[in-house]
mmCIF file of C-alpha atoms and ligand atoms in Angstrom:
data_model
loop_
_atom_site.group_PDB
_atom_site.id
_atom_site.type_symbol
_atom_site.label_atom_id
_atom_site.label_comp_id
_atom_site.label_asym_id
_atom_site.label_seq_id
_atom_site.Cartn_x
_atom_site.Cartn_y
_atom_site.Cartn_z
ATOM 1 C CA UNK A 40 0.000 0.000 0.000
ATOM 2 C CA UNK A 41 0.681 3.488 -0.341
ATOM 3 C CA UNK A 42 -0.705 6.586 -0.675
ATOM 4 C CA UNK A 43 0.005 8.051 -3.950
ATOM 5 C CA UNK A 44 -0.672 11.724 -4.545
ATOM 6 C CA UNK A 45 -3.304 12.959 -6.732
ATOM 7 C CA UNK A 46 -2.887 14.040 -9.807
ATOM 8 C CA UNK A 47 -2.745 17.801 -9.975
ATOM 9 C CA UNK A 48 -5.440 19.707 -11.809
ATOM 10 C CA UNK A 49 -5.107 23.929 -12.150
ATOM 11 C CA UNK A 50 -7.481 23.650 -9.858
ATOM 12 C CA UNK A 51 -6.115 21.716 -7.469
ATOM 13 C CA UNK A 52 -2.650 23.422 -8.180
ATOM 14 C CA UNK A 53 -4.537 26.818 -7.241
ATOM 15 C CA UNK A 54 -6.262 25.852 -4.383
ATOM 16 C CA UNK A 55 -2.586 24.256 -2.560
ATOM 17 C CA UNK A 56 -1.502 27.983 -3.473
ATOM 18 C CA UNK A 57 -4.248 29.694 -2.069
ATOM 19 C CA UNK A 58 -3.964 27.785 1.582
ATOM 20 C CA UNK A 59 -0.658 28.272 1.769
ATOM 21 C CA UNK A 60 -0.738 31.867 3.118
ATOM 22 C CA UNK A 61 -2.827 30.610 5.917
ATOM 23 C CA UNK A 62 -0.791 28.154 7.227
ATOM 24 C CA UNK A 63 -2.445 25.006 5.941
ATOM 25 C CA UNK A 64 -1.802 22.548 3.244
ATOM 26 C CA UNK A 65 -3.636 19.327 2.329
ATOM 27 C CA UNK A 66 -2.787 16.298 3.711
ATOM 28 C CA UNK A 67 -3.308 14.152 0.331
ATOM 29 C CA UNK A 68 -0.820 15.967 -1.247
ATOM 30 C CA UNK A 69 2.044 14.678 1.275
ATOM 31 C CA UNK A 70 0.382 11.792 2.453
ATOM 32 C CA UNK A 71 2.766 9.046 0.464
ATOM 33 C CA UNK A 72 6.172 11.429 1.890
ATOM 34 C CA UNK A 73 5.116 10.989 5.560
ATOM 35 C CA UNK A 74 3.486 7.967 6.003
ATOM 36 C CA UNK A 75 5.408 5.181 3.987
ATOM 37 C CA UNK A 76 4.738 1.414 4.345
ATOM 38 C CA UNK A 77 8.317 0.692 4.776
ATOM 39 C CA UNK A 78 10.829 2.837 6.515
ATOM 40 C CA UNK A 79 12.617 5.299 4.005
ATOM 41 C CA UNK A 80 15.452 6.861 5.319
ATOM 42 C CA UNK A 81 18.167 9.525 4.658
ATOM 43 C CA UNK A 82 20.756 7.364 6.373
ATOM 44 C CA UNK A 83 23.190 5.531 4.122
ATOM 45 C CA UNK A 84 25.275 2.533 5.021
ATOM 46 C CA UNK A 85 28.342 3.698 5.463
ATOM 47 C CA UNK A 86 32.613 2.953 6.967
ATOM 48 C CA UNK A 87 34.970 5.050 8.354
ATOM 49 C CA UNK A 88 38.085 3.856 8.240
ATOM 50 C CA UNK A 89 39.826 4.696 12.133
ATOM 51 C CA UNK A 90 43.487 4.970 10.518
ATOM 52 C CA UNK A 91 42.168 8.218 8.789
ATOM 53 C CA UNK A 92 39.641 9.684 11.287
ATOM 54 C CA UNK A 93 42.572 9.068 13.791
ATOM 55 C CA UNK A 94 45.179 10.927 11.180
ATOM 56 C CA UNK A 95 42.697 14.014 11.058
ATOM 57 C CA UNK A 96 42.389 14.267 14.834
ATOM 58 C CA UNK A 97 45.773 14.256 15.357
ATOM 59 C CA UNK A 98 46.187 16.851 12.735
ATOM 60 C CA UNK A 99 43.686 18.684 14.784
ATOM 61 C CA UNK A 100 46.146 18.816 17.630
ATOM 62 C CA UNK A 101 48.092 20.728 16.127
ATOM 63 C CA UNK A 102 45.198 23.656 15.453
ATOM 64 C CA UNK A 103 43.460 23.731 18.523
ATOM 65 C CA UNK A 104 43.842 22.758 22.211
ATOM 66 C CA UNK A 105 40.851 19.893 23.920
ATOM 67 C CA UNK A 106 40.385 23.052 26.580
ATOM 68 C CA UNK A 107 39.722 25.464 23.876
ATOM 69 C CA UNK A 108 37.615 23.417 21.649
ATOM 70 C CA UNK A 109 35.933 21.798 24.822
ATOM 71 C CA UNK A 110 35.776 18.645 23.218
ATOM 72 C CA UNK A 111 38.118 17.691 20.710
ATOM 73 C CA UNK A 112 36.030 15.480 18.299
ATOM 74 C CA UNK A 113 35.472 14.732 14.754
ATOM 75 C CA UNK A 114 31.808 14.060 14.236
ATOM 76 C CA UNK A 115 30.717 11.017 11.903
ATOM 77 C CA UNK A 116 28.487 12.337 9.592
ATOM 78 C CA UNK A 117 26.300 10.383 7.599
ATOM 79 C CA UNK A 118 26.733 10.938 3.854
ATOM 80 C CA UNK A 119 22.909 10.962 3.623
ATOM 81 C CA UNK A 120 22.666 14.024 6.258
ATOM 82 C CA UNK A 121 25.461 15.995 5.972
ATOM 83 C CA UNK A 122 25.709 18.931 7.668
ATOM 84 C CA UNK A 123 23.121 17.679 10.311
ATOM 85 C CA UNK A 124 25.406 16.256 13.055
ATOM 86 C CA UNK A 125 24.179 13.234 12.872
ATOM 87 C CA UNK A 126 25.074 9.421 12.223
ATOM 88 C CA UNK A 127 21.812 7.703 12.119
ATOM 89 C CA UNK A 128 18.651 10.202 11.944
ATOM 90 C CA UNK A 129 18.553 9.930 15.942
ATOM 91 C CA UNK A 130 21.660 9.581 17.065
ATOM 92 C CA UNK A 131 24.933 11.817 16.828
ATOM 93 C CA UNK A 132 28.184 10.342 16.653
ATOM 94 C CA UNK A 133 32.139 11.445 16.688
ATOM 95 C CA UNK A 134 35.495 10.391 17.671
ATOM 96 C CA UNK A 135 37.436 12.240 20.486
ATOM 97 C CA UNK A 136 41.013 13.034 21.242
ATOM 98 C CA UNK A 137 42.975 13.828 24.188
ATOM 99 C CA UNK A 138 46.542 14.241 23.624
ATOM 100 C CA UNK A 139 48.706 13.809 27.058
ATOM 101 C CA UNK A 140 48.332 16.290 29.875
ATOM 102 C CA UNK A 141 44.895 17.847 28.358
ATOM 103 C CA UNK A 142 41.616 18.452 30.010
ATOM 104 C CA UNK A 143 38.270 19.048 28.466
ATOM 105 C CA UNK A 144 36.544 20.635 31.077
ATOM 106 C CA UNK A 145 33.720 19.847 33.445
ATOM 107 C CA UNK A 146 30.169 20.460 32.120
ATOM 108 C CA UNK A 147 26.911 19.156 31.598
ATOM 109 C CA UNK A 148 23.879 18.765 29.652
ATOM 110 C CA UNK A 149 20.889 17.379 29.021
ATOM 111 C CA UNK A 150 21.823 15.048 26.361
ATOM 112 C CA UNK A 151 23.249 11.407 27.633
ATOM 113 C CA UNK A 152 26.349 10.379 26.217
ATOM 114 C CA UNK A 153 28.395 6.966 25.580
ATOM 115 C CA UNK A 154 32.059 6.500 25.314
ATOM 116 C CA UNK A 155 33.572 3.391 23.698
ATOM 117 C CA UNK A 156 37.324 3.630 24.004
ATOM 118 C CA UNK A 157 39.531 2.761 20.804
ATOM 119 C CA UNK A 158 42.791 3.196 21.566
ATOM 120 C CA UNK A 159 44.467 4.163 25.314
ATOM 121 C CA UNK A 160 47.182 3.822 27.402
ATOM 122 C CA UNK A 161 45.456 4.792 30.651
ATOM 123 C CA UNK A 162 43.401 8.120 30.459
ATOM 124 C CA UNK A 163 40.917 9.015 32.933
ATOM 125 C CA UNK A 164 37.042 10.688 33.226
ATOM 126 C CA UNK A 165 34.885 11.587 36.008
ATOM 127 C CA UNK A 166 31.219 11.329 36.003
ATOM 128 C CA UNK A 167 28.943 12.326 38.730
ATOM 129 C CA UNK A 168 31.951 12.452 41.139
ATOM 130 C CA UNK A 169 33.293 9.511 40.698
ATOM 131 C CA UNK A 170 36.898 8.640 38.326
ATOM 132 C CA UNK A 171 37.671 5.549 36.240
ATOM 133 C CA UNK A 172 40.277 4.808 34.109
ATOM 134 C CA UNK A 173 39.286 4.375 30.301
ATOM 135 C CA UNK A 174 40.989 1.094 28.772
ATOM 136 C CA UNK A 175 40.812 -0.054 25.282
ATOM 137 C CA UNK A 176 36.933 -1.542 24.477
ATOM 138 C CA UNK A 177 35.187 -0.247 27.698
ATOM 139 C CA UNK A 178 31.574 1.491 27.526
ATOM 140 C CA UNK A 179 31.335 4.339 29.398
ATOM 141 C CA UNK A 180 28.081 6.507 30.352
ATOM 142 C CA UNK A 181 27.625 9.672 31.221
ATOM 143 C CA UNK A 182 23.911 10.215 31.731
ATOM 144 C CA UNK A 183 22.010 12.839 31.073
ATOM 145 C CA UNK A 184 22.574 16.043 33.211
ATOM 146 C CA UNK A 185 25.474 14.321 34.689
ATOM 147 C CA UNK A 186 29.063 16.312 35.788
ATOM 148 C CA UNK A 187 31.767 15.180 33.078
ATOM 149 C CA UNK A 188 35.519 15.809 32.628
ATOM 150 C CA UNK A 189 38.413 14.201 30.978
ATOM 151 C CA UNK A 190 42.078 14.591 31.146
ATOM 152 C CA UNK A 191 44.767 12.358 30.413
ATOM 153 C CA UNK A 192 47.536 11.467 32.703
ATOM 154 C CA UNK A 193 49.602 9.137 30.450
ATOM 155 C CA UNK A 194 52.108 9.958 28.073
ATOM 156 C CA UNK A 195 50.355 8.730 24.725
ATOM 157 C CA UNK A 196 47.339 10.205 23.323
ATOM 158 C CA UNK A 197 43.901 8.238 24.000
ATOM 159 C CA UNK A 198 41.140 7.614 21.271
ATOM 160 C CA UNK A 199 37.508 7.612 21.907
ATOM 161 C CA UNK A 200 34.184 6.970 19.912
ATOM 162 C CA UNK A 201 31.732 9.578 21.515
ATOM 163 C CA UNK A 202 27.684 8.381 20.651
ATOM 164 C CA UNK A 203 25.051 11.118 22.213
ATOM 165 C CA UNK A 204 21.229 11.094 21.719
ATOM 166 C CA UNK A 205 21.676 15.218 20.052
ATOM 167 C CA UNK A 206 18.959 14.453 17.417
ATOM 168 C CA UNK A 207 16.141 13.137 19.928
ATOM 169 C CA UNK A 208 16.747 15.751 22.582
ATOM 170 C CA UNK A 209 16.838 18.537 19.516
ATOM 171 C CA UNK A 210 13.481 17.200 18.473
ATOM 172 C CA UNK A 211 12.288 17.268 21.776
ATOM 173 C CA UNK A 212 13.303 20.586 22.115
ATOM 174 C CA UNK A 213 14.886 19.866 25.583
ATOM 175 C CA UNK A 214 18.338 20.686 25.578
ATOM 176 C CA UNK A 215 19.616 22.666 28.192
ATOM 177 C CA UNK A 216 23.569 22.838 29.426
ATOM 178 C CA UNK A 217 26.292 24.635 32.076
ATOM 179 C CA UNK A 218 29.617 24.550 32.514
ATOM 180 C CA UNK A 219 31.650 24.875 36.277
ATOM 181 C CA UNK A 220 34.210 27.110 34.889
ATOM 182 C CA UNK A 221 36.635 24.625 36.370
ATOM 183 C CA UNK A 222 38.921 21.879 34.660
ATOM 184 C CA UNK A 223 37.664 19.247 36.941
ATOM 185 C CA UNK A 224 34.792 18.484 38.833
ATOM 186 C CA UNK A 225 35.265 17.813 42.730
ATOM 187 C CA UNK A 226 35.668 14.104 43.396
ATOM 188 C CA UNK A 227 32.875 12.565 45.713
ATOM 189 C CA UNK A 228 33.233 8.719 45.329
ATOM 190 C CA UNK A 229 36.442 6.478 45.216
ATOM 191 C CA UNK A 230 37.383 5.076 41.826
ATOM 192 C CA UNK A 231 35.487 1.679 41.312
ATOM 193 C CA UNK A 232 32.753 2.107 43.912
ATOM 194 C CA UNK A 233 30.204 2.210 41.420
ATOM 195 C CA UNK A 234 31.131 -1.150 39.908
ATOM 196 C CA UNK A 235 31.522 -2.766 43.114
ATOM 197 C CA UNK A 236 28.284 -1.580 44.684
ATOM 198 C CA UNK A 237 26.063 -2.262 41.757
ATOM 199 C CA UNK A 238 28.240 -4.533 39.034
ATOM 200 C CA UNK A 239 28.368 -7.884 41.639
ATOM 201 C CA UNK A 240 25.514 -9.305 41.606
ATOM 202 C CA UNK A 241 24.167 -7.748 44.223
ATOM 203 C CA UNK A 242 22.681 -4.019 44.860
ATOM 204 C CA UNK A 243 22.830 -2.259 47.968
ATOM 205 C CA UNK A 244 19.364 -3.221 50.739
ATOM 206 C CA UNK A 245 16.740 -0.997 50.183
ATOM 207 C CA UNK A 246 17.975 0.710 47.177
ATOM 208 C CA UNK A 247 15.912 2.975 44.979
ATOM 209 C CA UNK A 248 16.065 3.732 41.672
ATOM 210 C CA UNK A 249 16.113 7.360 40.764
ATOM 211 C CA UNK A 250 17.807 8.054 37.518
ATOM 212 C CA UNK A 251 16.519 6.120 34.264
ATOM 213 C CA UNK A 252 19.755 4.973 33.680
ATOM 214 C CA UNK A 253 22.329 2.443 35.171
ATOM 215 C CA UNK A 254 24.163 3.454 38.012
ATOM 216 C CA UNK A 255 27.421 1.298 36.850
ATOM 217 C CA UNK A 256 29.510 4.165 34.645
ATOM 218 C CA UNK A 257 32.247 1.783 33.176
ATOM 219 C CA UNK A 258 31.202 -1.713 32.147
ATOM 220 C CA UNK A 259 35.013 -2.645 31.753
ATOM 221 C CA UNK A 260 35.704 -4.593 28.640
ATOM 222 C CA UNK A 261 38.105 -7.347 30.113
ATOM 223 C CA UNK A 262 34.985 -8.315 31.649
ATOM 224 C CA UNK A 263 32.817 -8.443 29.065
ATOM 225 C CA UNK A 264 35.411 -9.673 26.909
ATOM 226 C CA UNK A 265 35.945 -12.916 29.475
ATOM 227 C CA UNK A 266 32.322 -13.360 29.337
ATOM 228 C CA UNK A 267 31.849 -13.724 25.742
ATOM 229 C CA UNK A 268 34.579 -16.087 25.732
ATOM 230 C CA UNK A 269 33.658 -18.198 28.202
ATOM 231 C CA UNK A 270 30.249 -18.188 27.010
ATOM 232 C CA UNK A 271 31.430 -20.218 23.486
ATOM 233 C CA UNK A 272 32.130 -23.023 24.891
ATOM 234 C CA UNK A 273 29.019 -24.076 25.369
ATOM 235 C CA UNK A 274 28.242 -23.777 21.395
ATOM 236 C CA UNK A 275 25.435 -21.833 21.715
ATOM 237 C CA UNK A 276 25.178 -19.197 18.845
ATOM 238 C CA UNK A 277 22.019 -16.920 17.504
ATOM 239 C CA UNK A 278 22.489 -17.479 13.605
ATOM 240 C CA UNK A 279 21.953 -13.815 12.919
ATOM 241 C CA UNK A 280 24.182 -12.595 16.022
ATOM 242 C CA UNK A 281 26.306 -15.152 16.651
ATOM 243 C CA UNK A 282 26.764 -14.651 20.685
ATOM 244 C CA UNK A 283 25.745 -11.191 21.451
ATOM 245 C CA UNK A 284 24.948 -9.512 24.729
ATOM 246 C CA UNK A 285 22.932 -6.663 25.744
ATOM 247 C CA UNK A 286 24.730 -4.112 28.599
ATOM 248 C CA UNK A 287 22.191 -3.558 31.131
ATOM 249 C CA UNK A 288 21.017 -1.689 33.728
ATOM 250 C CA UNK A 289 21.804 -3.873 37.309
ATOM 251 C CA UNK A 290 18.809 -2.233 38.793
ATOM 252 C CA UNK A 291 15.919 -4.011 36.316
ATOM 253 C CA UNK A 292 17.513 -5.647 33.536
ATOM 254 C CA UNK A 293 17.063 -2.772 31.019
ATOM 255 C CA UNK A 294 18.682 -1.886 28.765
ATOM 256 C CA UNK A 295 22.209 0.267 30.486
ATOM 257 C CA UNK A 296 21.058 3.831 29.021
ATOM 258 C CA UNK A 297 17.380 4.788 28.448
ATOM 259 C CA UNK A 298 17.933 6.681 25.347
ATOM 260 C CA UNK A 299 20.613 4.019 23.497
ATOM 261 C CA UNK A 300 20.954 0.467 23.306
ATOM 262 C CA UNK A 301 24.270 -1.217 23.100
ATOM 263 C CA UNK A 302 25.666 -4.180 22.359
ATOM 264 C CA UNK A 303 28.624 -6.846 22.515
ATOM 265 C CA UNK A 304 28.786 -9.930 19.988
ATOM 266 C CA UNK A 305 31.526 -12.560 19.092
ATOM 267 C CA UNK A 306 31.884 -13.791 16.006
ATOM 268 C CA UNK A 307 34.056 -16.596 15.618
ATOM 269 C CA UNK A 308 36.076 -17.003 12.313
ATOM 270 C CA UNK A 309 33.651 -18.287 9.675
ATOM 271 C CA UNK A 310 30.661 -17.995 11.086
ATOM 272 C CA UNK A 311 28.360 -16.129 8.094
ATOM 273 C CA UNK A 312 25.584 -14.981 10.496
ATOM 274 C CA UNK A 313 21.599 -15.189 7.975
ATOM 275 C CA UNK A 314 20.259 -12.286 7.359
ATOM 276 C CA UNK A 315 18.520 -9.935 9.897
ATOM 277 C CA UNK A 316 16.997 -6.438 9.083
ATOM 278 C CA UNK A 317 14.965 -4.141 11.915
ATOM 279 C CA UNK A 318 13.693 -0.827 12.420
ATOM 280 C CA UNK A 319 16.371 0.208 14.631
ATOM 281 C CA UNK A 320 19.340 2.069 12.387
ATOM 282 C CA UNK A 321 22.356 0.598 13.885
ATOM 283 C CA UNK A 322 26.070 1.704 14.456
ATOM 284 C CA UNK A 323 28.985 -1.237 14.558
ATOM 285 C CA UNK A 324 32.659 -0.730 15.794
ATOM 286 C CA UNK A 325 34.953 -3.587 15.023
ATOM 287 C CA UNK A 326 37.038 -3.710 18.249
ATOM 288 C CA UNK A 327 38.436 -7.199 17.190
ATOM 289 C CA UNK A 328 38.810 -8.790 14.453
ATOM 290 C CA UNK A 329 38.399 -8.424 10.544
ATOM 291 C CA UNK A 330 35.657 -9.182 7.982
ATOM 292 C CA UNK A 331 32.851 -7.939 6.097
ATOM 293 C CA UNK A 332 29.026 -7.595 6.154
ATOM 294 C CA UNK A 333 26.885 -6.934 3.352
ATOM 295 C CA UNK A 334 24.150 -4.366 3.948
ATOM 296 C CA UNK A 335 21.686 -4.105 1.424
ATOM 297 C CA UNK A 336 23.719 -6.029 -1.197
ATOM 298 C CA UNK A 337 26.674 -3.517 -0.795
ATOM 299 C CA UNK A 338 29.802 -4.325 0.804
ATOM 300 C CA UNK A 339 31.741 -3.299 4.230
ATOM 301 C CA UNK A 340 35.240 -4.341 4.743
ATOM 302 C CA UNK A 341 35.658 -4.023 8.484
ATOM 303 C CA UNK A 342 38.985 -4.327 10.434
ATOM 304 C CA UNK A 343 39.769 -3.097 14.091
ATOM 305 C CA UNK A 344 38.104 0.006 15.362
ATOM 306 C CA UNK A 345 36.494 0.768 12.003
ATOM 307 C CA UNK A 346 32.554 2.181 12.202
ATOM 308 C CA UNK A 347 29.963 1.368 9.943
ATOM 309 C CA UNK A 348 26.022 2.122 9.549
ATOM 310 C CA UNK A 349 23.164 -0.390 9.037
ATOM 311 C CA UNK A 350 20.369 1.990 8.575
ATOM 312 C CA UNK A 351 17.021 0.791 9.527
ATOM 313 C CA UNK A 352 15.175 -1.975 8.092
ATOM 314 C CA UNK A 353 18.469 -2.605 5.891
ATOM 315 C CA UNK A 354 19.303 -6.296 5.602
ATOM 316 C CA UNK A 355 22.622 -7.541 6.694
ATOM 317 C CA UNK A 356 24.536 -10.439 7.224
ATOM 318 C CA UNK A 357 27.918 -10.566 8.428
ATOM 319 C CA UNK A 358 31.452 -12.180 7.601
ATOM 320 C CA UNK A 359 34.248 -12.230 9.719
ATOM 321 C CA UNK A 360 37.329 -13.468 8.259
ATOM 322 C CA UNK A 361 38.793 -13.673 11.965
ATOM 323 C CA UNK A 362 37.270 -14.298 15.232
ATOM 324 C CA UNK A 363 35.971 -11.025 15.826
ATOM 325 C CA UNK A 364 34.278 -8.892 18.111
ATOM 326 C CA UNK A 365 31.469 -6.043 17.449
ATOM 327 C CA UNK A 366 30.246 -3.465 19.963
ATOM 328 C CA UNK A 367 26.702 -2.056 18.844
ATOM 329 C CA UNK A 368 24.467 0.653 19.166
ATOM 330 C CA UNK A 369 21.141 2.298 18.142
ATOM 331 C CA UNK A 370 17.922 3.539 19.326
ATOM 332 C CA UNK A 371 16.264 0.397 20.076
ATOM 333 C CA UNK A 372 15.299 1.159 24.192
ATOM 334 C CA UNK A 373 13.415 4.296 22.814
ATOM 335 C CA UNK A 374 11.424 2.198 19.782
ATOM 336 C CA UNK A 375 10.536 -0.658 22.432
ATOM 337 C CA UNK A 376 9.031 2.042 24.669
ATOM 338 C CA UNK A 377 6.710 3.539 21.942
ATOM 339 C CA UNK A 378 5.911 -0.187 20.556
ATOM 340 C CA UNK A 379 7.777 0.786 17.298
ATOM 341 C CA UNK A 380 10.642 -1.959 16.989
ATOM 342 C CA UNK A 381 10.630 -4.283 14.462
ATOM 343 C CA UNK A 382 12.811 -6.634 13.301
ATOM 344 C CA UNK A 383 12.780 -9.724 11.107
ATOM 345 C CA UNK A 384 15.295 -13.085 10.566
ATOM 346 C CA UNK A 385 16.175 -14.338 7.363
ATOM 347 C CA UNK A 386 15.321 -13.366 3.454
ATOM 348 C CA UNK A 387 12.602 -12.121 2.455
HETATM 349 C C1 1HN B 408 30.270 16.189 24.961
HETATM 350 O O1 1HN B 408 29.949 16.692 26.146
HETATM 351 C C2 1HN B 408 31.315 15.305 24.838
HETATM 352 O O2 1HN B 408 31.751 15.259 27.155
HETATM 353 C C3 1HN B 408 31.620 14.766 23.610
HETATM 354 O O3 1HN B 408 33.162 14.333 25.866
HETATM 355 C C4 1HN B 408 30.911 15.094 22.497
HETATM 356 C C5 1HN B 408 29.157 16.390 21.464
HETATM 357 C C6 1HN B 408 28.157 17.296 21.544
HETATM 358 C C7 1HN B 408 27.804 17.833 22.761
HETATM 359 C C8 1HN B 408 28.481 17.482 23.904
HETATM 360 C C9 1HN B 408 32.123 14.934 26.038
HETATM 361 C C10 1HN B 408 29.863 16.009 22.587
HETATM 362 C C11 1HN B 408 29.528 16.560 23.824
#
């Protein structure tokens, strides 16, 4: 189905001209642009290759300082929306660099923010009070209307893939942001108290939830990492995911961030996952590994830290050529919510 516009007669064509002044227009006119059976979207699958993205930002070092920029970052912008700040049509993406001895100073906002780190010799952030060191493959949150700073301590520069909800809180029209006028925020937690009071298996007696999203900042990757590979052995694989693992919030098993879903999978060498397509646009990062996925019947070489786009209801299967591992991210919590997700296994 679809709703095809009417062909135009002078009359017709006269009377759209005529409303326009007033601030109305007819719906069958637009009908078949707004409402289409199947989702039609501006986003494009697309790679970036880290090697260059990583090139540029250092580049970028040399023309302006992580304090003076605030955040050093070069955003991933969808060839399908460019100029929008955007990598998917809800979600904003970039990659972040601070070279050794920087700060990007403490501020905060209304949009809620992920960090996935590619490359780091020991750098550190503070949310909400509380520091953690940033290693290679951990997901770190900073939820909305949260404290955040970063500096690095270490002597090489660290690498990170930035992935904010911009686009829903712009359509929402709810942004709102401050900064401290300081470098750092004051520290009111030790380092690691958030994983060990909510990240064991257990949660503190009596607690209450009061933010929407977790209250474990760094899911570390060795862990997740150790997970997913004891979790093979036992030869239990998802044909279109091979073994892959939701983050989640400790407190009720949702997903870790209320705004955007994420994601770890293995996929061991050979293992052509079938095809899979849903309405959630997704974002990959090759943290291990090397392979490629076809999306749509076009191909993605991935190798590590590379980022590519499956845009919604696009099918894809993929093809790693090592064993490889794939972090993940979309909108998905937010389409559950409003009853919107869809997905579907195999060809159709
Ligand atoms: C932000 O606060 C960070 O804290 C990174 O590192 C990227 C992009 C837009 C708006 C705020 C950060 C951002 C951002």
């Amino acid at each position: 189905m679809s709703f095809e516009k009417p062909t135009d007669t002078p009359e017709r064509s006269a009377f759209y001209k005529a409303i326009e002044p007033e601030g109305l227009s007819a719906l069958w006119a637009v009908m078949g642009n707004i409402i289409t059976p199947t989702p039609k979207s501006p986003c494009v699958p697309h790679i970036w290759r880290y090697d260059s993205i990583r090139a540029r930002l250092l580049e970028a070092s040399g023309l302006i300082t992580a304090k003076e920029a605030e955040r050093r970052v070069l955003i991933l912008e969808n060839p399908g929306m460019r100029g929008q700040s955007k990598i998917t049509t809800s979600l904003y993406c970039g990659v972040q660099l601070v070279m050794p001895g920087e700060v990007a100073p403490a501020h905060r906002h209304s949009q809620s923010a992920l960090r996935f780190v590619l490359e780091s010799s020991g750098a550190q952030t503070v949310v909400g009070g509380e520091r953690t060191e940033m290693r290679m493959g951990d997901f770190i949150i900073t939820p909305h209307w949260q404290w955040h700073d970063h500096g690095n301590d270490s002597d090489q520069p660290i690498f990170w893939l930035d992935v904010l909800d911009i686009p829903i809180v712009q359509f929402f029209d709810a942004s709102f942001a401050e900064g401290t006028g300081a470098d750092q925020q004051k520290l009111l937690r030790s380092e690691g108290d958030s994983l060990a009071r909510y990240g064991a298996n257990m949660l503190p007696l009596g607690y209450e939830k009061h933010t929407p999203a977790s209250p474990i900042f760094n899911y570390p990757y060795d862990r997740s990492r150790a997970a997913l590979e004891a979790m093979r052995h036992q030869n239990e694989w998802d044909p279109c995911h091979g073994l892959r693992m939701r983050y989640i919030n400790p407190v009720n098993g949702d997903w870790a961030m209320p705004s955007i879903g994420t994601t770890l999978q293995l996929l061991p060498k050979g293992f052509d996952t079938q095809a899979y397509r849903s309405t959630d646009a997704t974002g990959f990062v090759a943290v291990e590994g090397r392979g490629h996925s076809i999306v749509a019947g076009q191909r993605i070489d991935w190798g590590p830290r590379d980022v590519f786009i499956v845009p919604s209801w696009h099918e894809v299967t993929h093809h790693p050529a090592e064993d490889s591992v794939l972090f993940a991210f979309s909108d998905r919590p937010i389409q559950e919510k409003l009853g919107l997700h869809r997905e579907q296994r195999g060809n159709h």
